[in-house]
PDB file of C-alpha atoms in Angstrom:
ATOM      1  CA  MET A 804      -2.157   8.466 -24.662  1.00  0.00           C
ATOM      2  CA  LYS A 805      -3.563   8.539 -21.148  1.00  0.00           C
ATOM      3  CA  THR A 806      -1.356   9.612 -18.257  1.00  0.00           C
ATOM      4  CA  VAL A 807      -1.433   8.521 -14.631  1.00  0.00           C
ATOM      5  CA  LEU A 808       0.937  10.355 -12.287  1.00  0.00           C
ATOM      6  CA  SER A 809       1.680   9.108  -8.782  1.00  0.00           C
ATOM      7  CA  VAL A 810       2.848  11.960  -6.555  1.00  0.00           C
ATOM      8  CA  SER A 811       4.588  10.405  -3.567  1.00  0.00           C
ATOM      9  CA  LEU A 812       5.952  11.702  -0.283  1.00  0.00           C
ATOM     10  CA  GLY A 813       8.496   8.910  -0.595  1.00  0.00           C
ATOM     11  CA  SER A 814      12.088   8.980  -1.742  1.00  0.00           C
ATOM     12  CA  SER A 815      12.888  10.362  -5.201  1.00  0.00           C
ATOM     13  CA  LYS A 816      15.351   7.465  -5.562  1.00  0.00           C
ATOM     14  CA  ARG A 817      12.360   5.245  -6.321  1.00  0.00           C
ATOM     15  CA  ASN A 818      11.100   7.362  -9.245  1.00  0.00           C
ATOM     16  CA  HIS A 819      10.024   5.366 -12.259  1.00  0.00           C
ATOM     17  CA  CYS A 820       8.253   5.817 -15.576  1.00  0.00           C
ATOM     18  CA  VAL A 821       6.798   3.241 -17.940  1.00  0.00           C
ATOM     19  CA  GLU A 822       4.752   3.289 -21.112  1.00  0.00           C
ATOM     20  CA  THR A 823       2.382   0.398 -21.659  1.00  0.00           C
ATOM     21  CA  SER A 824      -1.186  -0.305 -22.757  1.00  0.00           C
ATOM     22  CA  PHE A 825      -4.339  -1.678 -21.163  1.00  0.00           C
ATOM     23  CA  LEU A 826      -7.319  -2.893 -23.195  1.00  0.00           C
ATOM     24  CA  GLY A 827      -5.636  -1.422 -26.270  1.00  0.00           C
ATOM     25  CA  VAL A 828      -5.318   2.033 -24.702  1.00  0.00           C
ATOM     26  CA  PRO A 829      -1.742   3.424 -24.452  1.00  0.00           C
ATOM     27  CA  PHE A 830      -0.688   4.703 -21.025  1.00  0.00           C
ATOM     28  CA  ARG A 831       2.190   6.637 -19.560  1.00  0.00           C
ATOM     29  CA  ILE A 832       2.579   5.829 -15.858  1.00  0.00           C
ATOM     30  CA  GLU A 833       4.994   7.865 -13.771  1.00  0.00           C
ATOM     31  CA  ARG A 834       5.944   8.073 -10.116  1.00  0.00           C
ATOM     32  CA  ILE A 835       7.519  11.261  -8.704  1.00  0.00           C
ATOM     33  CA  GLY A 836       8.827  11.253  -5.140  1.00  0.00           C
ATOM     34  CA  THR A 837       9.117  14.492  -3.191  1.00  0.00           C
ATOM     35  CA  ASP A 838      11.393  13.237  -0.384  1.00  0.00           C
ATOM     36  CA  GLY A 839       8.787  13.986   2.266  1.00  0.00           C
ATOM     37  CA  ASP A 840       8.140  17.543   1.056  1.00  0.00           C
ATOM     38  CA  LEU A 841       4.398  18.103   1.434  1.00  0.00           C
ATOM     39  CA  ASN A 842       4.487  21.549  -0.188  1.00  0.00           C
ATOM     40  CA  LYS A 843       6.301  20.202  -3.230  1.00  0.00           C
ATOM     41  CA  ALA A 844       3.681  17.475  -3.627  1.00  0.00           C
ATOM     42  CA  MET A 845       0.937  20.106  -3.461  1.00  0.00           C
ATOM     43  CA  GLN A 846       2.750  22.229  -6.054  1.00  0.00           C
ATOM     44  CA  ILE A 847       3.107  19.333  -8.514  1.00  0.00           C
ATOM     45  CA  VAL A 848      -0.602  18.545  -8.281  1.00  0.00           C
ATOM     46  CA  ARG A 849      -1.553  22.223  -8.775  1.00  0.00           C
ATOM     47  CA  GLU A 850       0.721  22.634 -11.808  1.00  0.00           C
ATOM     48  CA  LEU A 851      -0.312  19.410 -13.567  1.00  0.00           C
ATOM     49  CA  ASP A 852      -4.002  19.479 -12.697  1.00  0.00           C
ATOM     50  CA  GLY A 853      -6.019  18.938 -15.866  1.00  0.00           C
ATOM     51  CA  LYS A 854      -2.904  17.770 -17.747  1.00  0.00           C
ATOM     52  CA  VAL A 855      -3.065  14.180 -16.490  1.00  0.00           C
ATOM     53  CA  ASP A 856      -5.960  11.741 -16.545  1.00  0.00           C
ATOM     54  CA  ALA A 857      -5.539  10.824 -12.875  1.00  0.00           C
ATOM     55  CA  PHE A 858      -3.291  11.497  -9.909  1.00  0.00           C
ATOM     56  CA  GLY A 859      -2.310   8.800  -7.469  1.00  0.00           C
ATOM     57  CA  LEU A 860      -1.259   9.638  -3.921  1.00  0.00           C
ATOM     58  CA  GLY A 861       1.837   7.623  -3.064  1.00  0.00           C
ATOM     59  CA  GLY A 862       3.578   7.312   0.284  1.00  0.00           C
ATOM     60  CA  ILE A 863       0.440   8.563   2.006  1.00  0.00           C
ATOM     61  CA  ASP A 864      -3.154   7.401   2.364  1.00  0.00           C
ATOM     62  CA  LEU A 865      -6.128   9.673   1.970  1.00  0.00           C
ATOM     63  CA  TYR A 866      -8.299   7.281   3.973  1.00  0.00           C
ATOM     64  CA  LEU A 867      -7.856   4.709   6.726  1.00  0.00           C
ATOM     65  CA  TYR A 868     -10.519   2.065   7.363  1.00  0.00           C
ATOM     66  CA  ALA A 869     -11.579  -0.003  10.350  1.00  0.00           C
ATOM     67  CA  GLY A 870     -14.848  -1.890  10.204  1.00  0.00           C
ATOM     68  CA  ASP A 871     -17.487   0.385   8.683  1.00  0.00           C
ATOM     69  CA  ARG A 872     -15.660   3.603   9.572  1.00  0.00           C
ATOM     70  CA  ARG A 873     -13.476   5.731   7.327  1.00  0.00           C
ATOM     71  CA  TYR A 874     -10.950   8.273   8.580  1.00  0.00           C
ATOM     72  CA  ILE A 875      -9.445  11.089   6.469  1.00  0.00           C
ATOM     73  CA  ILE A 876      -5.746  11.936   6.870  1.00  0.00           C
ATOM     74  CA  ARG A 877      -5.403  15.711   6.967  1.00  0.00           C
ATOM     75  CA  ASP A 878      -2.066  16.026   5.129  1.00  0.00           C
ATOM     76  CA  ALA A 879      -3.300  13.811   2.293  1.00  0.00           C
ATOM     77  CA  TYR A 880      -6.441  15.920   1.962  1.00  0.00           C
ATOM     78  CA  LYS A 881      -4.245  19.019   1.631  1.00  0.00           C
ATOM     79  CA  ILE A 882      -2.604  17.462  -1.421  1.00  0.00           C
ATOM     80  CA  ALA A 883      -5.797  16.068  -2.949  1.00  0.00           C
ATOM     81  CA  ARG A 884      -7.700  19.353  -2.790  1.00  0.00           C
ATOM     82  CA  GLN A 885      -5.092  21.051  -5.001  1.00  0.00           C
ATOM     83  CA  ALA A 886      -6.633  19.216  -7.970  1.00  0.00           C
ATOM     84  CA  LYS A 887      -9.767  20.818  -9.389  1.00  0.00           C
ATOM     85  CA  MET A 888     -10.026  18.866 -12.653  1.00  0.00           C
ATOM     86  CA  SER A 889      -8.010  15.628 -12.544  1.00  0.00           C
ATOM     87  CA  PRO A 890      -9.291  12.942 -10.141  1.00  0.00           C
ATOM     88  CA  VAL A 891      -7.078  12.020  -7.184  1.00  0.00           C
ATOM     89  CA  VAL A 892      -6.996   8.484  -5.733  1.00  0.00           C
ATOM     90  CA  ASP A 893      -5.024   6.772  -2.982  1.00  0.00           C
ATOM     91  CA  GLY A 894      -5.769   3.174  -3.956  1.00  0.00           C
ATOM     92  CA  SER A 895      -8.471   2.616  -1.356  1.00  0.00           C
ATOM     93  CA  GLY A 896     -11.025   1.958  -4.103  1.00  0.00           C
ATOM     94  CA  LEU A 897      -9.034  -1.153  -5.012  1.00  0.00           C
ATOM     95  CA  LYS A 898      -7.838  -2.274  -1.615  1.00  0.00           C
ATOM     96  CA  ASN A 899     -11.224  -3.690  -0.671  1.00  0.00           C
ATOM     97  CA  THR A 900     -11.395  -5.663  -3.924  1.00  0.00           C
ATOM     98  CA  LEU A 901      -7.910  -6.406  -5.261  1.00  0.00           C
ATOM     99  CA  GLU A 902      -6.178  -6.911  -1.915  1.00  0.00           C
ATOM    100  CA  ARG A 903      -9.075  -8.783  -0.352  1.00  0.00           C
ATOM    101  CA  ASN A 904      -9.083 -11.214  -3.292  1.00  0.00           C
ATOM    102  CA  VAL A 905      -5.334 -11.857  -3.112  1.00  0.00           C
ATOM    103  CA  ILE A 906      -5.727 -14.188  -0.143  1.00  0.00           C
ATOM    104  CA  THR A 907      -8.370 -16.261  -1.942  1.00  0.00           C
ATOM    105  CA  PHE A 908      -6.156 -16.322  -5.049  1.00  0.00           C
ATOM    106  CA  LEU A 909      -3.199 -17.684  -3.078  1.00  0.00           C
ATOM    107  CA  GLN A 910      -5.339 -20.405  -1.535  1.00  0.00           C
ATOM    108  CA  LYS A 911      -6.900 -21.533  -4.808  1.00  0.00           C
ATOM    109  CA  ASN A 912      -3.983 -21.149  -7.208  1.00  0.00           C
ATOM    110  CA  HIS A 913      -0.881 -21.701  -5.079  1.00  0.00           C
ATOM    111  CA  GLY A 914      -2.111 -24.052  -2.390  1.00  0.00           C
ATOM    112  CA  PHE A 915      -1.532 -21.686   0.514  1.00  0.00           C
ATOM    113  CA  ASP A 916      -3.086 -23.157   3.663  1.00  0.00           C
ATOM    114  CA  LEU A 917      -3.488 -20.245   6.052  1.00  0.00           C
ATOM    115  CA  ARG A 918      -5.279 -22.088   8.850  1.00  0.00           C
ATOM    116  CA  GLY A 919      -3.328 -21.519  12.048  1.00  0.00           C
ATOM    117  CA  LYS A 920      -0.548 -19.637  10.230  1.00  0.00           C
ATOM    118  CA  PRO A 921       0.977 -16.749  12.226  1.00  0.00           C
ATOM    119  CA  VAL A 922       0.677 -13.540  10.189  1.00  0.00           C
ATOM    120  CA  LEU A 923       2.080 -10.094  10.966  1.00  0.00           C
ATOM    121  CA  MET A 924       0.191  -7.239   9.339  1.00  0.00           C
ATOM    122  CA  VAL A 925       2.350  -4.174   9.891  1.00  0.00           C
ATOM    123  CA  CYS A 926      -0.720  -1.926   9.539  1.00  0.00           C
ATOM    124  CA  GLY A 927      -4.267  -3.259   9.453  1.00  0.00           C
ATOM    125  CA  VAL A 928      -6.215  -0.010   9.005  1.00  0.00           C
ATOM    126  CA  ASP A 929      -4.253   0.578   5.793  1.00  0.00           C
ATOM    127  CA  ARG A 930      -5.500  -2.729   4.336  1.00  0.00           C
ATOM    128  CA  PHE A 931      -8.588  -3.682   6.282  1.00  0.00           C
ATOM    129  CA  GLY A 932      -9.974  -5.839   3.462  1.00  0.00           C
ATOM    130  CA  MET A 933      -6.828  -7.960   3.438  1.00  0.00           C
ATOM    131  CA  ALA A 934      -6.908  -8.122   7.236  1.00  0.00           C
ATOM    132  CA  GLN A 935     -10.456  -9.508   7.158  1.00  0.00           C
ATOM    133  CA  SER A 936      -9.494 -12.054   4.493  1.00  0.00           C
ATOM    134  CA  PHE A 937      -6.599 -13.375   6.588  1.00  0.00           C
ATOM    135  CA  VAL A 938      -8.884 -13.803   9.584  1.00  0.00           C
ATOM    136  CA  ASP A 939     -11.609 -15.457   7.479  1.00  0.00           C
ATOM    137  CA  ALA A 940      -8.990 -17.901   6.151  1.00  0.00           C
ATOM    138  CA  GLY A 941      -8.172 -19.011   9.690  1.00  0.00           C
ATOM    139  CA  ALA A 942      -4.813 -17.272  10.090  1.00  0.00           C
ATOM    140  CA  ILE A 943      -3.595 -16.055  13.486  1.00  0.00           C
ATOM    141  CA  VAL A 944      -3.052 -12.372  12.779  1.00  0.00           C
ATOM    142  CA  THR A 945      -1.082  -9.817  14.766  1.00  0.00           C
ATOM    143  CA  PHE A 946      -1.676  -6.166  13.836  1.00  0.00           C
ATOM    144  CA  GLY A 947       1.264  -3.793  14.279  1.00  0.00           C
ATOM    145  CA  ASP A 948      -0.616  -0.505  13.882  1.00  0.00           C
ATOM    146  CA  LEU A 949       0.327   0.860  17.306  1.00  0.00           C
ATOM    147  CA  VAL A 950       3.795  -0.690  17.240  1.00  0.00           C
ATOM    148  CA  PHE A 951       4.971   0.564  13.861  1.00  0.00           C
ATOM    149  CA  GLY A 952       2.744   3.608  13.479  1.00  0.00           C
ATOM    150  CA  LEU A 953       3.061   5.126  16.954  1.00  0.00           C
ATOM    151  CA  GLY A 954       6.004   3.296  18.524  1.00  0.00           C
ATOM    152  CA  LEU A 955       3.836   1.793  21.269  1.00  0.00           C
ATOM    153  CA  PRO A 956       4.778  -1.814  22.201  1.00  0.00           C
ATOM    154  CA  VAL A 957       1.175  -3.007  21.996  1.00  0.00           C
ATOM    155  CA  PRO A 958       0.519  -5.542  19.213  1.00  0.00           C
ATOM    156  CA  LEU A 959      -3.182  -6.071  18.549  1.00  0.00           C
ATOM    157  CA  LYS A 960      -4.462  -9.633  18.348  1.00  0.00           C
ATOM    158  CA  SER A 961      -7.913  -9.366  16.779  1.00  0.00           C
ATOM    159  CA  LEU A 962      -9.997  -7.371  14.316  1.00  0.00           C
ATOM    160  CA  LYS A 963     -12.216  -6.252  17.182  1.00  0.00           C
ATOM    161  CA  SER A 964      -9.273  -4.808  19.079  1.00  0.00           C
ATOM    162  CA  LEU A 965      -8.092  -3.124  15.875  1.00  0.00           C
ATOM    163  CA  GLU A 966     -11.514  -1.535  15.339  1.00  0.00           C
ATOM    164  CA  ARG A 967     -11.828  -0.424  18.961  1.00  0.00           C
ATOM    165  CA  THR A 968      -8.341   1.077  18.930  1.00  0.00           C
ATOM    166  CA  ALA A 969      -8.951   2.844  15.614  1.00  0.00           C
ATOM    167  CA  LYS A 970     -12.113   4.505  16.925  1.00  0.00           C
ATOM    168  CA  VAL A 971     -10.108   6.082  19.739  1.00  0.00           C
ATOM    169  CA  VAL A 972      -6.754   6.736  18.085  1.00  0.00           C
ATOM    170  CA  ALA A 973      -7.492   7.386  14.384  1.00  0.00           C
ATOM    171  CA  PRO A 974      -9.343  10.723  14.786  1.00  0.00           C
ATOM    172  CA  VAL A 975      -6.272  12.107  16.592  1.00  0.00           C
ATOM    173  CA  VAL A 976      -3.599  10.444  14.443  1.00  0.00           C
ATOM    174  CA  CYS A 977      -5.194  11.623  11.193  1.00  0.00           C
ATOM    175  CA  ARG A 978      -4.652  15.234  12.287  1.00  0.00           C
ATOM    176  CA  LEU A 979      -0.935  14.763  12.988  1.00  0.00           C
ATOM    177  CA  PRO A 980       1.741  15.650  10.415  1.00  0.00           C
ATOM    178  CA  PHE A 981       2.034  12.467   8.367  1.00  0.00           C
ATOM    179  CA  LYS A 982       5.798  12.247   8.850  1.00  0.00           C
ATOM    180  CA  PHE A 983       5.178  11.426  12.525  1.00  0.00           C
ATOM    181  CA  ILE A 984       3.302   8.192  11.719  1.00  0.00           C
ATOM    182  CA  TYR A 985       4.859   6.947   8.471  1.00  0.00           C
ATOM    183  CA  PRO A 986       8.397   6.887   7.015  1.00  0.00           C
ATOM    184  CA  THR A 987       8.622   9.523   4.273  1.00  0.00           C
ATOM    185  CA  GLY A 988      11.508  10.743   2.120  1.00  0.00           C
ATOM    186  CA  LYS A 989      14.938   9.623   3.261  1.00  0.00           C
ATOM    187  CA  LYS A 990      13.447   7.865   6.303  1.00  0.00           C
ATOM    188  CA  GLN A 991      12.299   5.160   3.883  1.00  0.00           C
ATOM    189  CA  GLU A 992      15.941   4.194   3.368  1.00  0.00           C
ATOM    190  CA  LYS A 993      16.671   3.720   7.083  1.00  0.00           C
ATOM    191  CA  ASN A 994      16.281   0.475   8.986  1.00  0.00           C
ATOM    192  CA  SER A 995      15.449   0.055  12.664  1.00  0.00           C
ATOM    193  CA  SER A 996      16.170  -2.944  14.871  1.00  0.00           C
ATOM    194  CA  ARG A 997      13.147  -2.277  17.095  1.00  0.00           C
ATOM    195  CA  HIS A 998      10.210  -4.691  17.232  1.00  0.00           C
ATOM    196  CA  ARG A 999      11.934  -7.385  15.174  1.00  0.00           C
ATOM    197  CA  TYR A1000      10.615 -10.077  17.492  1.00  0.00           C
ATOM    198  CA  LEU A1001       7.247  -9.712  15.744  1.00  0.00           C
ATOM    199  CA  TYR A1002       8.867 -10.698  12.428  1.00  0.00           C
ATOM    200  CA  TYR A1003      10.509 -13.764  13.954  1.00  0.00           C
ATOM    201  CA  LYS A1004       7.175 -15.028  15.295  1.00  0.00           C
ATOM    202  CA  ALA A1005       5.364 -14.774  11.936  1.00  0.00           C
ATOM    203  CA  ASP A1006       5.460 -17.004   8.873  1.00  0.00           C
ATOM    204  CA  ILE A1007       3.838 -14.305   6.714  1.00  0.00           C
ATOM    205  CA  ILE A1008       4.636 -10.588   6.777  1.00  0.00           C
ATOM    206  CA  ALA A1009       1.981  -8.463   5.070  1.00  0.00           C
ATOM    207  CA  GLY A1010       1.199  -4.813   4.438  1.00  0.00           C
ATOM    208  CA  ASP A1011       2.834  -1.610   3.310  1.00  0.00           C
ATOM    209  CA  TYR A1012       6.375  -2.256   2.067  1.00  0.00           C
ATOM    210  CA  HIS A1013       7.963   0.814   3.655  1.00  0.00           C
ATOM    211  CA  TYR A1014       6.780  -0.264   7.110  1.00  0.00           C
ATOM    212  CA  ILE A1015       7.982  -3.806   6.387  1.00  0.00           C
ATOM    213  CA  LYS A1016      11.372  -2.617   5.156  1.00  0.00           C
ATOM    214  CA  LYS A1017      11.976  -0.149   7.987  1.00  0.00           C
ATOM    215  CA  TYR A1018      11.883  -2.850  10.689  1.00  0.00           C
ATOM    216  CA  MET A1019      12.842  -5.919   8.675  1.00  0.00           C
ATOM    217  CA  PRO A1020      15.529  -8.205  10.187  1.00  0.00           C
ATOM    218  CA  GLU A1021      18.684  -8.905   8.225  1.00  0.00           C
ATOM    219  CA  GLU A1022      17.665 -12.559   7.929  1.00  0.00           C
ATOM    220  CA  MET A1023      14.145 -13.612   6.898  1.00  0.00           C
ATOM    221  CA  PRO A1024      14.517 -17.319   6.051  1.00  0.00           C
ATOM    222  CA  ASN A1025      11.429 -19.037   4.611  1.00  0.00           C
ATOM    223  CA  LYS A1026       9.197 -16.004   5.197  1.00  0.00           C
ATOM    224  CA  ILE A1027       6.382 -15.063   2.837  1.00  0.00           C
ATOM    225  CA  VAL A1028       6.032 -11.324   2.153  1.00  0.00           C
ATOM    226  CA  ILE A1029       2.731  -9.969   0.803  1.00  0.00           C
ATOM    227  CA  THR A1030       3.001  -6.308  -0.175  1.00  0.00           C
ATOM    228  CA  ASN A1031       3.233  -3.963  -3.170  1.00  0.00           C
ATOM    229  CA  THR A1032       5.315  -1.098  -4.601  1.00  0.00           C
ATOM    230  CA  VAL A1033       8.603  -2.975  -4.807  1.00  0.00           C
ATOM    231  CA  THR A1034      11.503  -2.227  -7.139  1.00  0.00           C
ATOM    232  CA  LYS A1035      14.061  -4.628  -8.645  1.00  0.00           C
ATOM    233  CA  ASP A1036      16.477  -3.679  -5.859  1.00  0.00           C
ATOM    234  CA  ASP A1037      13.812  -4.460  -3.248  1.00  0.00           C
ATOM    235  CA  VAL A1038      13.276  -7.911  -4.758  1.00  0.00           C
ATOM    236  CA  GLU A1039      17.006  -8.636  -4.713  1.00  0.00           C
ATOM    237  CA  ASP A1040      17.205  -7.455  -1.104  1.00  0.00           C
ATOM    238  CA  LEU A1041      14.354  -9.749  -0.047  1.00  0.00           C
ATOM    239  CA  LYS A1042      16.014 -12.644  -1.840  1.00  0.00           C
ATOM    240  CA  ARG A1043      19.315 -11.931  -0.071  1.00  0.00           C
ATOM    241  CA  ARG A1044      17.556 -11.971   3.305  1.00  0.00           C
ATOM    242  CA  GLY A1045      16.184 -15.450   2.570  1.00  0.00           C
ATOM    243  CA  VAL A1046      12.539 -14.595   1.868  1.00  0.00           C
ATOM    244  CA  LYS A1047      10.908 -17.630   0.285  1.00  0.00           C
ATOM    245  CA  VAL A1048       7.954 -16.087  -1.577  1.00  0.00           C
ATOM    246  CA  LEU A1049       7.150 -12.515  -2.592  1.00  0.00           C
ATOM    247  CA  VAL A1050       3.547 -11.663  -3.426  1.00  0.00           C
ATOM    248  CA  THR A1051       2.621  -8.231  -4.725  1.00  0.00           C
ATOM    249  CA  THR A1052      -1.026  -7.316  -4.953  1.00  0.00           C
ATOM    250  CA  THR A1053      -0.424  -5.386  -8.182  1.00  0.00           C
ATOM    251  CA  PRO A1054       1.152  -6.750 -11.376  1.00  0.00           C
ATOM    252  CA  GLU A1055       4.740  -6.227 -12.449  1.00  0.00           C
ATOM    253  CA  LEU A1056       5.317  -3.500 -15.058  1.00  0.00           C
ATOM    254  CA  ASN A1057       8.860  -3.385 -16.447  1.00  0.00           C
ATOM    255  CA  GLY A1058      10.373  -4.737 -13.252  1.00  0.00           C
ATOM    256  CA  ARG A1059       8.293  -2.608 -10.897  1.00  0.00           C
ATOM    257  CA  SER A1060       5.108  -3.270  -8.944  1.00  0.00           C
ATOM    258  CA  PHE A1061       3.356   0.070  -8.672  1.00  0.00           C
ATOM    259  CA  GLY A1062       1.040   0.899  -5.799  1.00  0.00           C
ATOM    260  CA  THR A1063      -2.711   0.437  -5.769  1.00  0.00           C
ATOM    261  CA  ASN A1064      -3.030   4.213  -6.175  1.00  0.00           C
ATOM    262  CA  VAL A1065      -1.538   3.899  -9.671  1.00  0.00           C
ATOM    263  CA  MET A1066      -3.674   0.925 -10.622  1.00  0.00           C
ATOM    264  CA  GLU A1067      -6.809   2.689  -9.420  1.00  0.00           C
ATOM    265  CA  GLY A1068      -5.817   5.704 -11.521  1.00  0.00           C
ATOM    266  CA  VAL A1069      -5.485   3.453 -14.571  1.00  0.00           C
ATOM    267  CA  LEU A1070      -8.955   1.976 -14.037  1.00  0.00           C
ATOM    268  CA  LEU A1071     -10.483   5.443 -13.596  1.00  0.00           C
ATOM    269  CA  ALA A1072      -8.852   6.620 -16.812  1.00  0.00           C
ATOM    270  CA  LEU A1073     -10.203   3.583 -18.655  1.00  0.00           C
ATOM    271  CA  ALA A1074     -13.689   4.127 -17.246  1.00  0.00           C
ATOM    272  CA  GLY A1075     -13.609   7.876 -17.835  1.00  0.00           C
ATOM    273  CA  LYS A1076     -15.128   8.427 -14.408  1.00  0.00           C
ATOM    274  CA  ARG A1077     -14.354  10.110 -11.121  1.00  0.00           C
ATOM    275  CA  PRO A1078     -13.772   7.884  -8.066  1.00  0.00           C
ATOM    276  CA  GLU A1079     -17.002   8.924  -6.343  1.00  0.00           C
ATOM    277  CA  ASN A1080     -18.926   7.593  -9.366  1.00  0.00           C
ATOM    278  CA  MET A1081     -17.243   4.176  -9.435  1.00  0.00           C
ATOM    279  CA  THR A1082     -18.821   1.123  -7.822  1.00  0.00           C
ATOM    280  CA  GLU A1083     -17.115  -2.008  -6.490  1.00  0.00           C
ATOM    281  CA  ASP A1084     -18.704  -4.007  -9.340  1.00  0.00           C
ATOM    282  CA  GLU A1085     -17.217  -1.623 -11.923  1.00  0.00           C
ATOM    283  CA  TYR A1086     -13.789  -1.954 -10.343  1.00  0.00           C
ATOM    284  CA  SER A1087     -14.149  -5.742 -10.321  1.00  0.00           C
ATOM    285  CA  ASP A1088     -15.262  -5.852 -13.959  1.00  0.00           C
ATOM    286  CA  LEU A1089     -12.329  -3.704 -15.097  1.00  0.00           C
ATOM    287  CA  LEU A1090      -9.899  -5.763 -13.029  1.00  0.00           C
ATOM    288  CA  ALA A1091     -11.154  -8.885 -14.803  1.00  0.00           C
ATOM    289  CA  GLN A1092     -10.920  -7.257 -18.241  1.00  0.00           C
ATOM    290  CA  THR A1093      -7.393  -5.903 -17.725  1.00  0.00           C
ATOM    291  CA  GLY A1094      -6.137  -9.071 -16.096  1.00  0.00           C
ATOM    292  CA  PHE A1095      -4.706  -7.188 -13.131  1.00  0.00           C
ATOM    293  CA  GLY A1096      -3.768  -9.740 -10.565  1.00  0.00           C
ATOM    294  CA  PRO A1097      -1.169 -10.653  -7.974  1.00  0.00           C
ATOM    295  CA  ARG A1098       2.444 -11.316  -8.813  1.00  0.00           C
ATOM    296  CA  VAL A1099       3.816 -14.400  -7.079  1.00  0.00           C
ATOM    297  CA  GLU A1100       7.576 -14.861  -7.172  1.00  0.00           C
ATOM    298  CA  TYR A1101       9.458 -17.718  -5.529  1.00  0.00           C
ATOM    299  CA  LEU A1102      12.792 -16.200  -4.435  1.00  0.00           C
ATOM    300  CA  ASN A1103      14.422 -19.035  -2.474  1.00  0.00           C
TER     301      ASN A1103
END
């Protein structure tokens, strides 16, 4: 049996474990939250290095992307370098394939017409492939990177402005303690009423679920949410708020949509390769073989 372990800076309340199989290969997939404790995450990776087929980094990104530039988050690198034998992935190997293709999938298979649709992406540098796909589909996209990441009331209105801002801000932000720019641990359970006007203006809310949840209004009638890493309780909460459609970029496994970091770990384990040796074509081929695809759920 192959094992993929997601070590997350998120809340331990969201821990989950499932046994399943892909392409006839049995897998044990587990998520362990450290409640924002960076040292604990590093310890888990050190102790289980070589005992799992792949680690996923949850609740933190190793890389941020804008245009053709890649930025490394220092705290994530501290965790990743604890592993000497088992590969460590943050899902970025899939985000430019799986998440980019989700928009095309929704257009072709569910009749989504995105031309002129107002979209709020809570963080564009986290999912730059998806951001590009929205723009290519004709959507009117607002990027909340400065608003939700740094608390600055400056929504960005184009990919160009996102790229220009990232070139200036990302090198500094990536050196900050991650807890200053992203809700970790118990902060993931708290909700803020700030910046809700951006939600009201959008028909589609897309991006990282913890950012979405932290600022989400109590009522979200007829909204479409495109995200991942949701639990059964999250789905019920979205339904209660009036969300019309939930789309997760990763498939449902026993009531849970794991993050792209987990799915990338599964593909690496199947390929028997390290992430630096994988190509986009190999990821795409394995995605096709496994049948990994979006989950589309009509809630209201």
